mmCIF file of C-alpha atoms and ligand atoms in Angstrom:
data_model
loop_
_atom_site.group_PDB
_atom_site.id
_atom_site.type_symbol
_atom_site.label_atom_id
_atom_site.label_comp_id
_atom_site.label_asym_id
_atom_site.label_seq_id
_atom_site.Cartn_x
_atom_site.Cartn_y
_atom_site.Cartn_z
ATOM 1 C CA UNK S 1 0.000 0.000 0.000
ATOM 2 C CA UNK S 2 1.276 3.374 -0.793
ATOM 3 C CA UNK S 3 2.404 5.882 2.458
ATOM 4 C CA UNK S 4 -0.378 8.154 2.903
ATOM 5 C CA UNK S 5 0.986 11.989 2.594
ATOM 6 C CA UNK S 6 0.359 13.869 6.294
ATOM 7 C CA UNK S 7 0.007 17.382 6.601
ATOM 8 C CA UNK S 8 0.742 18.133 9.758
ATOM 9 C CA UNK S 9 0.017 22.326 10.620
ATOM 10 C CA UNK S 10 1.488 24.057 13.946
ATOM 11 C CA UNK S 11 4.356 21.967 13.525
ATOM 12 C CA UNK S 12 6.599 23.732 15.502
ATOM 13 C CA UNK S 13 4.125 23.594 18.537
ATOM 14 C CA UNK S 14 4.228 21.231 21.517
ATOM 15 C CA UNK S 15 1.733 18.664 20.076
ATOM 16 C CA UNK S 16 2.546 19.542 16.560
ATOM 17 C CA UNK S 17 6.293 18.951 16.615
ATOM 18 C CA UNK S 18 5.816 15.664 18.534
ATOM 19 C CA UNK S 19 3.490 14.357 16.048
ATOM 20 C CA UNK S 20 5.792 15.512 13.495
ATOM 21 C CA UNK S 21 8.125 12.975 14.238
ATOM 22 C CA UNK S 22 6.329 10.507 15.546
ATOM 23 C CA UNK S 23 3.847 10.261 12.270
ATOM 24 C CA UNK S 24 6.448 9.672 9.984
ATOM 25 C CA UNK S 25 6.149 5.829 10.723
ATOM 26 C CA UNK S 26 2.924 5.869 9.101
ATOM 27 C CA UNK S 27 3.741 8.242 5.678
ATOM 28 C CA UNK S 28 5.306 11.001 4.337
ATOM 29 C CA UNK S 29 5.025 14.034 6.627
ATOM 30 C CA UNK S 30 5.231 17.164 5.171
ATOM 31 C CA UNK S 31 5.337 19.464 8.675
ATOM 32 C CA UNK S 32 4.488 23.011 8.161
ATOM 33 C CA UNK S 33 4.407 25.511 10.677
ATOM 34 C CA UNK S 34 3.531 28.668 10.842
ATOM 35 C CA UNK S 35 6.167 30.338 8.093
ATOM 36 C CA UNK S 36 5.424 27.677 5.992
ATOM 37 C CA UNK S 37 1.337 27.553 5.914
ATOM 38 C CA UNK S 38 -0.516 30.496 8.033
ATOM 39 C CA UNK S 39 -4.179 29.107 9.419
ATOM 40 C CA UNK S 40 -4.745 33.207 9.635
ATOM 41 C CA UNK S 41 -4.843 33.363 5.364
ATOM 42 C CA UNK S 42 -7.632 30.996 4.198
ATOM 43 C CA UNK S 43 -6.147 31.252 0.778
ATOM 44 C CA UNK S 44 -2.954 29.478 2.483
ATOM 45 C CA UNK S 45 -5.072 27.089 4.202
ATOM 46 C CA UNK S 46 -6.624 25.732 0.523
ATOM 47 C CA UNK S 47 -3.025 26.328 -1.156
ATOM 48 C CA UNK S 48 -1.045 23.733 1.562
ATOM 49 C CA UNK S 49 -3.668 21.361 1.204
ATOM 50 C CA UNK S 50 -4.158 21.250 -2.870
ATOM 51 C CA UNK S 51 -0.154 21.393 -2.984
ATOM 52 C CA UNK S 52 0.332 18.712 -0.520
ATOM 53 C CA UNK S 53 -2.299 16.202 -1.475
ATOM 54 C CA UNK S 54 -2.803 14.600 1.712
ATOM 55 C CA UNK S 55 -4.697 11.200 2.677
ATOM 56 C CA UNK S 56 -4.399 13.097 6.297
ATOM 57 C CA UNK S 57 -4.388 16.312 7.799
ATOM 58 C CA UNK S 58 -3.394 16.638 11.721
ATOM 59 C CA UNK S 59 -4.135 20.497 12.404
ATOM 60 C CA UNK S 60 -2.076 20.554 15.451
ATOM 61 C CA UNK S 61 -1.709 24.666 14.914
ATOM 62 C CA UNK S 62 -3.829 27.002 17.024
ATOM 63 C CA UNK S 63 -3.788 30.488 18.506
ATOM 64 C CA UNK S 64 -3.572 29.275 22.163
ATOM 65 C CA UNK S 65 -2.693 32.419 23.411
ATOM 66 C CA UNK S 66 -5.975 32.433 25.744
ATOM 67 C CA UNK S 67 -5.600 36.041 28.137
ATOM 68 C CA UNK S 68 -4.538 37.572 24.270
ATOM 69 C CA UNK S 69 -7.297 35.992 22.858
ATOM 70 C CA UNK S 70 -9.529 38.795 24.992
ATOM 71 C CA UNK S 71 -8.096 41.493 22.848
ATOM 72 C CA UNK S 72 -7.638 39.640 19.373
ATOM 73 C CA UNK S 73 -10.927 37.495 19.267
ATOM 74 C CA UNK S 74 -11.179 38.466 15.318
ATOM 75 C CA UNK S 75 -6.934 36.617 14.782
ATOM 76 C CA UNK S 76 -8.115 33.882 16.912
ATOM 77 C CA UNK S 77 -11.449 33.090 15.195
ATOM 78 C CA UNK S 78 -9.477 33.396 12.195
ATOM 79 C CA UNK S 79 -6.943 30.666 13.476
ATOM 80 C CA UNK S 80 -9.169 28.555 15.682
ATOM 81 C CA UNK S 81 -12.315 28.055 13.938
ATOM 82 C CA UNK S 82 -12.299 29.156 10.363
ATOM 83 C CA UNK S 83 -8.864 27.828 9.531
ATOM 84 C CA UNK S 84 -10.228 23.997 10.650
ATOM 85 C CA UNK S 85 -13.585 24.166 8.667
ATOM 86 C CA UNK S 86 -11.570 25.027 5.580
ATOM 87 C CA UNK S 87 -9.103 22.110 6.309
ATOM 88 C CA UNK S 88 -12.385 20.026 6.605
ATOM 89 C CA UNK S 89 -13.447 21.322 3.557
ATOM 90 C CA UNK S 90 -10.749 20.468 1.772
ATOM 91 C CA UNK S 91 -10.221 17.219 2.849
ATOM 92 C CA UNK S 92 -13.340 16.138 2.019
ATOM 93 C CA UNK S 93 -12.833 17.565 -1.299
ATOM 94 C CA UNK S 94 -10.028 15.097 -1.956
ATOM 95 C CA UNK S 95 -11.239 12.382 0.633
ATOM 96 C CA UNK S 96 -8.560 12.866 3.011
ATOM 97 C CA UNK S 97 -9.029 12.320 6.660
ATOM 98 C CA UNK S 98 -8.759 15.124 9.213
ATOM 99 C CA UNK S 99 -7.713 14.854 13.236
ATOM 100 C CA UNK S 100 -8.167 18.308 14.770
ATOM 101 C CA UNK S 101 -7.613 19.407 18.064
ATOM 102 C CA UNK S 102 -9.995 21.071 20.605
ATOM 103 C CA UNK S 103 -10.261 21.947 24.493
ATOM 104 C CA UNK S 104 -12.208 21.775 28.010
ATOM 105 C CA UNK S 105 -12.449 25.764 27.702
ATOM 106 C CA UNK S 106 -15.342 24.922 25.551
ATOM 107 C CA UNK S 107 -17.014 24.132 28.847
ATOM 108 C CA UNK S 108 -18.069 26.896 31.964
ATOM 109 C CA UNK S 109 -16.211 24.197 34.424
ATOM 110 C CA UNK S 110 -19.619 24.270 36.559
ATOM 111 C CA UNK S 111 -19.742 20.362 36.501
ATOM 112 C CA UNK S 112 -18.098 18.136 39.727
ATOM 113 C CA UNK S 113 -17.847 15.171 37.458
ATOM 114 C CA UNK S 114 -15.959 14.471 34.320
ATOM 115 C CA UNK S 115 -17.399 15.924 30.841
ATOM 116 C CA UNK S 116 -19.057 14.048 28.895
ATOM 117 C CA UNK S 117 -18.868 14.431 24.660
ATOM 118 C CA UNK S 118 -21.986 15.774 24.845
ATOM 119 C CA UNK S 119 -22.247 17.635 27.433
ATOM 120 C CA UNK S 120 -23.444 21.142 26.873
ATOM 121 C CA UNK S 121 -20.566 23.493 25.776
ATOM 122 C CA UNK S 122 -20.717 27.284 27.233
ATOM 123 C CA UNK S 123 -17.315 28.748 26.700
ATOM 124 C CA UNK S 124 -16.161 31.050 29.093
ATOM 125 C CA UNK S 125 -13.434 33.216 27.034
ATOM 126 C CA UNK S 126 -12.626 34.018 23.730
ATOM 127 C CA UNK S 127 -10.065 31.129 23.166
ATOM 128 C CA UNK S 128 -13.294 28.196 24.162
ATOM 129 C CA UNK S 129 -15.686 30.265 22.024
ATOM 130 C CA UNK S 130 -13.153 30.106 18.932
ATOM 131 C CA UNK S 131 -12.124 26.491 19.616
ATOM 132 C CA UNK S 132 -15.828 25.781 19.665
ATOM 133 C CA UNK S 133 -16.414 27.687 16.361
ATOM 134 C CA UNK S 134 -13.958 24.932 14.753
ATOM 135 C CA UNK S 135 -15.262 22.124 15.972
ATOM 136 C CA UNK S 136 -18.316 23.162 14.887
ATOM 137 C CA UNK S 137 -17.457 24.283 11.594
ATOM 138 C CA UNK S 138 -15.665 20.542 11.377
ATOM 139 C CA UNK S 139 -18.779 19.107 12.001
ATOM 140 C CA UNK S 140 -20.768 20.670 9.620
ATOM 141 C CA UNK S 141 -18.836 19.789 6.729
ATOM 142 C CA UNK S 142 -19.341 16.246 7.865
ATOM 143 C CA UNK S 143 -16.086 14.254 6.074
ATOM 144 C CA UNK S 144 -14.239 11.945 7.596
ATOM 145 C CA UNK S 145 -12.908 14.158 10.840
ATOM 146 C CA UNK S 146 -11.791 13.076 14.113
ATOM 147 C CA UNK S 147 -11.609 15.887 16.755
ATOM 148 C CA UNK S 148 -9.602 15.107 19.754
ATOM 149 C CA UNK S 149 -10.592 17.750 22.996
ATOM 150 C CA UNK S 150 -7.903 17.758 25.518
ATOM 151 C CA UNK S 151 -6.476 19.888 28.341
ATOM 152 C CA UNK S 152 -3.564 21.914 30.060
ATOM 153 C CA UNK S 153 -0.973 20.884 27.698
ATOM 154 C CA UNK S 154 3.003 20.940 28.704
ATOM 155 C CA UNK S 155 5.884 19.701 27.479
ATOM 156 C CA UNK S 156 9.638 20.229 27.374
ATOM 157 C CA UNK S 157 9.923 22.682 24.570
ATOM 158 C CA UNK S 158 7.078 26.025 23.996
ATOM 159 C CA UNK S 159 4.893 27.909 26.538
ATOM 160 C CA UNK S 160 3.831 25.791 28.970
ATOM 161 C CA UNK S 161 2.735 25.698 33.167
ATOM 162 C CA UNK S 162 5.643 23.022 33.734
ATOM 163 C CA UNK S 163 8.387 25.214 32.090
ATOM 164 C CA UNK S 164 7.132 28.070 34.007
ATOM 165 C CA UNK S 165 6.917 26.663 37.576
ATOM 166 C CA UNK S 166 10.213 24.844 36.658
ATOM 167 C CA UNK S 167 11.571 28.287 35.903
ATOM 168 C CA UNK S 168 9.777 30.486 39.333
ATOM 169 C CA UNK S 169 11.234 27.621 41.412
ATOM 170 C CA UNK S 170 14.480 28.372 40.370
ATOM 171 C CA UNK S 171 14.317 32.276 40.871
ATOM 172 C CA UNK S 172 11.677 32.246 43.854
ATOM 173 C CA UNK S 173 11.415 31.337 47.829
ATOM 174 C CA UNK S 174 7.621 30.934 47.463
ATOM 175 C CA UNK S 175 5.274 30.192 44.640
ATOM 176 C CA UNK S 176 1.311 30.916 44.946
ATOM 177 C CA UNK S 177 -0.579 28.830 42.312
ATOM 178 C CA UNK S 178 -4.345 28.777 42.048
ATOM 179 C CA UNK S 179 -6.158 25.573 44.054
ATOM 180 C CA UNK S 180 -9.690 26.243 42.969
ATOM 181 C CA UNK S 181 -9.230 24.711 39.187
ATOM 182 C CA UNK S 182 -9.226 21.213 38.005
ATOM 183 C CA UNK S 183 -8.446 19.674 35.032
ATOM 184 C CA UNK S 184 -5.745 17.361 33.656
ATOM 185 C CA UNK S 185 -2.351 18.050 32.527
ATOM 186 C CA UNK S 186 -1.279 16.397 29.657
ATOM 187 C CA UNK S 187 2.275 15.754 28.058
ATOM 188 C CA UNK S 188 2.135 16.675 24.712
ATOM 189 C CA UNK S 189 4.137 13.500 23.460
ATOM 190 C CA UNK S 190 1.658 11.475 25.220
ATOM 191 C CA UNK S 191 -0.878 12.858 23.112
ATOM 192 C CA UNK S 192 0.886 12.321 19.869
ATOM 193 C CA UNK S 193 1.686 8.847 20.785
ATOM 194 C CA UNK S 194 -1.795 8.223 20.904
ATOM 195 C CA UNK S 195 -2.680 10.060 17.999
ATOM 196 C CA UNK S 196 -0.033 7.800 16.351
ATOM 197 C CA UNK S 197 -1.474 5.034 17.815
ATOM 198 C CA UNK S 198 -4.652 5.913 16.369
ATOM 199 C CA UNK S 199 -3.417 6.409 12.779
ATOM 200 C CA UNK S 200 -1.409 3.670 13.124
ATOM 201 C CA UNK S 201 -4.513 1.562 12.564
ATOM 202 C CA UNK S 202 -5.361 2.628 9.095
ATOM 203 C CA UNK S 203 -6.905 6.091 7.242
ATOM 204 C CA UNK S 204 -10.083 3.945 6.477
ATOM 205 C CA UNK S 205 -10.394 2.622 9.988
ATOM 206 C CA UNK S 206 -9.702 6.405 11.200
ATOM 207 C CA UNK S 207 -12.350 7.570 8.892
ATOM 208 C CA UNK S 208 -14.887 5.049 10.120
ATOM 209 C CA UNK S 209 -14.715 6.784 13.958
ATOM 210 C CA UNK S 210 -15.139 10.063 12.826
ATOM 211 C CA UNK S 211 -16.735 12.468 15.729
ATOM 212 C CA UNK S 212 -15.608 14.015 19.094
ATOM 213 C CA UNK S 213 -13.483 12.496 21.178
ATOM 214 C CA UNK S 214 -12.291 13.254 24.764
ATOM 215 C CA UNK S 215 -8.586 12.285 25.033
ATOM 216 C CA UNK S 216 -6.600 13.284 28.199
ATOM 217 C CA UNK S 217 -4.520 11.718 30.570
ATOM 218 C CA UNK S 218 -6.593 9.900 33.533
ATOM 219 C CA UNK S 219 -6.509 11.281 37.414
ATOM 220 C CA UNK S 220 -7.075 15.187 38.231
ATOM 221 C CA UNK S 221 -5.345 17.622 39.699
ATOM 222 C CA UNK S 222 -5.452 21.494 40.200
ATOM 223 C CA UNK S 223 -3.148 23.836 39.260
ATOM 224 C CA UNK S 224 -1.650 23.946 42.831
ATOM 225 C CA UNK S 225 -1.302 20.345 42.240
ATOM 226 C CA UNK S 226 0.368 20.052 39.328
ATOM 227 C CA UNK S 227 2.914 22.898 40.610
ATOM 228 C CA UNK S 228 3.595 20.399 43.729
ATOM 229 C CA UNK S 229 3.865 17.358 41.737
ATOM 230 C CA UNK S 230 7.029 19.944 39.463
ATOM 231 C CA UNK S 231 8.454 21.165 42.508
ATOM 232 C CA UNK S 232 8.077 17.568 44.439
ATOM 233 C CA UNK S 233 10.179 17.263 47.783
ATOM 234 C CA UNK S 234 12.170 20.506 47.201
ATOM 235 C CA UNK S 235 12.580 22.788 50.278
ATOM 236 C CA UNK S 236 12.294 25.741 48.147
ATOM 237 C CA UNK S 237 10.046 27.040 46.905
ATOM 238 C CA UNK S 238 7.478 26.406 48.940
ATOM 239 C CA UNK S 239 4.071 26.197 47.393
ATOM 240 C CA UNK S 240 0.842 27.676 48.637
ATOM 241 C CA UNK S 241 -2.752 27.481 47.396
ATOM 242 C CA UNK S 242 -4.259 30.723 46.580
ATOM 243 C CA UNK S 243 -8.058 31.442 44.740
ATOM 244 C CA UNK S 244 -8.653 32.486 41.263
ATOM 245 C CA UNK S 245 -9.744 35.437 42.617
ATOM 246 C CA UNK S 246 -6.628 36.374 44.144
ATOM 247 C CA UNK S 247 -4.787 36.171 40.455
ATOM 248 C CA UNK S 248 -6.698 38.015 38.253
ATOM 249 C CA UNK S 249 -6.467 37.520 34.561
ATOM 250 C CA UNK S 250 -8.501 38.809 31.065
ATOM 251 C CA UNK S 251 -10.234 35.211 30.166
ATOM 252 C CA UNK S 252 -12.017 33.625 32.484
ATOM 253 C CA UNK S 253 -11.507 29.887 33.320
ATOM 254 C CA UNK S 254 -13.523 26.698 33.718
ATOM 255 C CA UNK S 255 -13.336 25.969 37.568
ATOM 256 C CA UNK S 256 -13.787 22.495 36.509
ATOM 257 C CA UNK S 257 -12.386 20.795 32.978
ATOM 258 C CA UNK S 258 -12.063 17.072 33.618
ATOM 259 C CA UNK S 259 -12.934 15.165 30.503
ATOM 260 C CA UNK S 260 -14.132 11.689 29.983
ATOM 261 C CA UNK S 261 -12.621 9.466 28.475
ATOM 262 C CA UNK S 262 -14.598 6.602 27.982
ATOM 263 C CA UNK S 263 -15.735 7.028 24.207
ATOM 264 C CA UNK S 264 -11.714 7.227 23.263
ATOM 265 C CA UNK S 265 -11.364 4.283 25.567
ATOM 266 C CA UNK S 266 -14.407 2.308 24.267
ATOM 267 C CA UNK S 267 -13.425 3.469 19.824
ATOM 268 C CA UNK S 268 -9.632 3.292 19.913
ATOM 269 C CA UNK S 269 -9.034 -0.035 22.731
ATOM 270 C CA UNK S 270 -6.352 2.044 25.036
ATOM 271 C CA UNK S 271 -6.691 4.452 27.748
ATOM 272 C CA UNK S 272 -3.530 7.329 28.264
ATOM 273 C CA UNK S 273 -1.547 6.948 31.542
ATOM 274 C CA UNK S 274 -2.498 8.767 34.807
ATOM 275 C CA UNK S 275 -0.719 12.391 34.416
ATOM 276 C CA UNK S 276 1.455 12.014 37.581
ATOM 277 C CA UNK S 277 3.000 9.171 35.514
ATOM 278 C CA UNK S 278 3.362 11.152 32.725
ATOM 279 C CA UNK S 279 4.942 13.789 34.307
ATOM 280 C CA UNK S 280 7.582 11.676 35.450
ATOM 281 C CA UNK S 281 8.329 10.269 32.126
ATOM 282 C CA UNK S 282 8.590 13.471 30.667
ATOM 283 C CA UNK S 283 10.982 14.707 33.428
ATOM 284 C CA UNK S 284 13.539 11.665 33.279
ATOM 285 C CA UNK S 285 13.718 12.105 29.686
ATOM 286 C CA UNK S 286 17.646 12.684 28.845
ATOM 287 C CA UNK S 287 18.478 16.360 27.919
ATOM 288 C CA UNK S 288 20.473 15.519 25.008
ATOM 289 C CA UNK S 289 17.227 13.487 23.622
ATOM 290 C CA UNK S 290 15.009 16.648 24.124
ATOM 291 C CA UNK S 291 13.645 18.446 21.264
ATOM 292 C CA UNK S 292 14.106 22.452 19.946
HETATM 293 N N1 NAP A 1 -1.870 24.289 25.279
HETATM 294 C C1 NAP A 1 -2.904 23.856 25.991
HETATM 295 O O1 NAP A 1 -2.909 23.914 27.226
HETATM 296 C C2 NAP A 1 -4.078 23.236 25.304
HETATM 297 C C3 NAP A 1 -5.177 22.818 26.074
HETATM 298 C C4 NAP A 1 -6.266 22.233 25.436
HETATM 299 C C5 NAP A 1 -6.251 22.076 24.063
HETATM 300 N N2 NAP A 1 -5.188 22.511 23.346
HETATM 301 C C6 NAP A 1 -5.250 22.381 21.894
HETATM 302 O O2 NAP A 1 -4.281 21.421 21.505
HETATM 303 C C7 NAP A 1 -3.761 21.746 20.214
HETATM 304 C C8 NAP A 1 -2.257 21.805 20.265
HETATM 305 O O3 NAP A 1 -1.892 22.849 21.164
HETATM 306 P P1 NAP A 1 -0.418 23.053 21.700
HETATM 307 O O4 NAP A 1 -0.465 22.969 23.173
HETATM 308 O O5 NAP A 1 0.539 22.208 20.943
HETATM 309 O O6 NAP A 1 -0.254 24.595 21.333
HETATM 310 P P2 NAP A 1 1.038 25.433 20.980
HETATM 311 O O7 NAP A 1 2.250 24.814 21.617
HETATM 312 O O8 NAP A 1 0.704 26.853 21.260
HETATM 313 O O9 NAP A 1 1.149 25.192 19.432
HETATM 314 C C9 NAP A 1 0.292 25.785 18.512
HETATM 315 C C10 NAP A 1 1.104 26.080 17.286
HETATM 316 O O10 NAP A 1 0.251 26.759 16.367
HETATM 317 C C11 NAP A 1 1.000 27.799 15.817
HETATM 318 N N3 NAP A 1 0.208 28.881 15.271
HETATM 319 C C12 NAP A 1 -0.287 29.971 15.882
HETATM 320 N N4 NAP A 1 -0.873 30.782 14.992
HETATM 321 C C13 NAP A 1 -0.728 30.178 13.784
HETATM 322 C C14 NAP A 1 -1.093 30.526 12.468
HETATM 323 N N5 NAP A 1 -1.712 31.674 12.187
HETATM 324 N N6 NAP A 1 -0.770 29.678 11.475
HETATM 325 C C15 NAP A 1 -0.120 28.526 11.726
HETATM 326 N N7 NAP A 1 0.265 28.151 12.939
HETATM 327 C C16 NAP A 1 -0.047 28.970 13.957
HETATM 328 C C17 NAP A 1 1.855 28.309 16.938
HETATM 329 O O11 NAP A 1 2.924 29.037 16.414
HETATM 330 P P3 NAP A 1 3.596 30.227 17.273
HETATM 331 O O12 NAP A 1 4.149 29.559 18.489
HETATM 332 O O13 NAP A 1 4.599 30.768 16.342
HETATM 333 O O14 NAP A 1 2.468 31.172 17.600
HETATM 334 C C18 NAP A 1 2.287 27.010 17.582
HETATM 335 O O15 NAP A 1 3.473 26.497 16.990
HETATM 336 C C19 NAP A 1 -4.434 23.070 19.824
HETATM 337 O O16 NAP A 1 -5.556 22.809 19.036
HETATM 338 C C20 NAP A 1 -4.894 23.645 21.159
HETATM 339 O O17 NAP A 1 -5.998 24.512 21.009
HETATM 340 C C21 NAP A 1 -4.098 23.068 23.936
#
């Protein structure tokens, strides 16, 4: 059988440079990231996709900036939801799959329990409400699209909440992270191993689960949490709990963004590892083996 072409966009990103690699077992990736194919210029969006020819698209780009997104809602609709209906489009158009990315900010966070797929969605901030847009402009076209929601991304290499902390504890005596959000961190490599995993079993299979999936790591933790679990038995910094409300930003967050995984679980046969384990996979990695 001849290797599928893969598109992969945002490939510079945390999740988009991991799948970069990692997808090249399964055909020829052409990775483009931003300089090479801007999801702000629809006419770029069509271009990469007739050039490229694809059999899949993973749109791993996004404007994920979520306190900017306040003040540039019109760049991040652009980027968020208009740029993945017209990869939709498209695909269909040639009969190419699509795997897209979305997010728990597409949720208020009022829930106690874990999200369902179909749960109602009542986005709190710009970034949700254009994340939302795309999914639902995905769905409309109605081709053979997977979209994948996850949550609190991280990762060795980018903009991410373990860099940061990793970063404060270094320069800082005391750290005050928010307690009053939950969600799930997730390792970006974790979730391009699964994606992997998951187009590792065939375009046509991939085609035939098309919809919404949750995919995150399993367990919960809040922001304070997580920021324990980085710093770990340190005796500096220490870490206190503080409210939301005692570090303001411009978006508003979900109190509450633990998805459920079952559906994954149930289509795809494999559940991703509890986050404290992948956490400490991702920190005994080898520097010389880490990325950018
Ligand atoms: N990060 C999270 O906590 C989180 C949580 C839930 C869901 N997600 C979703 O997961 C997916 C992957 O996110 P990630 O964490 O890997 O984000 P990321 O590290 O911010 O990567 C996104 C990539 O998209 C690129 N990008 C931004 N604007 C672009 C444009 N106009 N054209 C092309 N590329 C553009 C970014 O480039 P620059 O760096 O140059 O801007 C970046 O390389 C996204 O769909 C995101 O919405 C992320």
């Amino acid at each position: 059988m001849r290797r599928p072409t893969i598109l992969v966009t945002g490939a510079a990103g945390q999740v988009g440079f991991e799948l970069a690699r990692l997808l090249a077992a399964h055909g020829d990736v052409v990775a483009a990231d931003r300089a090479r194919l801007d999801l702000g210029n629809p006419d770029a969006v069509v271009g990469a996709v007739r050039g490229a020819k694809p059999g899949l698209i993973v749109n791993a780009g996004a404007y994920t900036a979520v306190d900017l997104a306040e003040k540039e809602a019109e760049k991040a609709a652009a980027i968020n939801a208009r740029a993945p209906g017209i990869l939709a489009e498209e695909a269909k158009r040639i009969g190419a799959a699509l795997v897209h990315y979305s997010t728990d900010y597409v949720f208020d966070g009022n829930r106690t329990t874990p999200y369902p797929e179909d749960a109602p969605t009542a986005p709190l901030n710009v970034y949700g409400a254009t994340k939302l847009g795309g999914e639902r402009a995905i769905a409309a076209v109605g081709g053979a699209a997977i979209v994948f929601r996850t949550s609190w991304v991280y990762g060795r290499r980018g903009k991410n909440f373990l860099l940061t902390i990793e970063r404060l504890a270094a320069e800082r005596d005391e750290l005050r992270i928010v307690a009053d959000q939950v969600g799930v961190p997730n390792w970006c490599r974790v979730l391009a191993e699964a994606t992997a995993r998951v187009v590792g079993g065939g375009i046509p299979a991939l085609a035939e689960r098309a919809g919404l999936y949750h995919l995150s790591s399993t367990g919960t933790a809040s922001w304070y949490e997580f920021a324990r679990a980085i710093v770990g038995d340190a005796a500096k910094p220490r870490v206190m709990p503080i409210t939301t409300a005692e570090y303001p930003l411009p978006a508003r967050r979900p109190a509450y963004g633990v998805l459920a995984t079952s559906r994954f679980e149930a289509a795809f046969g494999f559940a991703l590892p509890l986050w404290e384990d992948a956490l400490a996979r991702c920190r005994s990695e080898p520097a010389d083996l880490l990325p950018g």
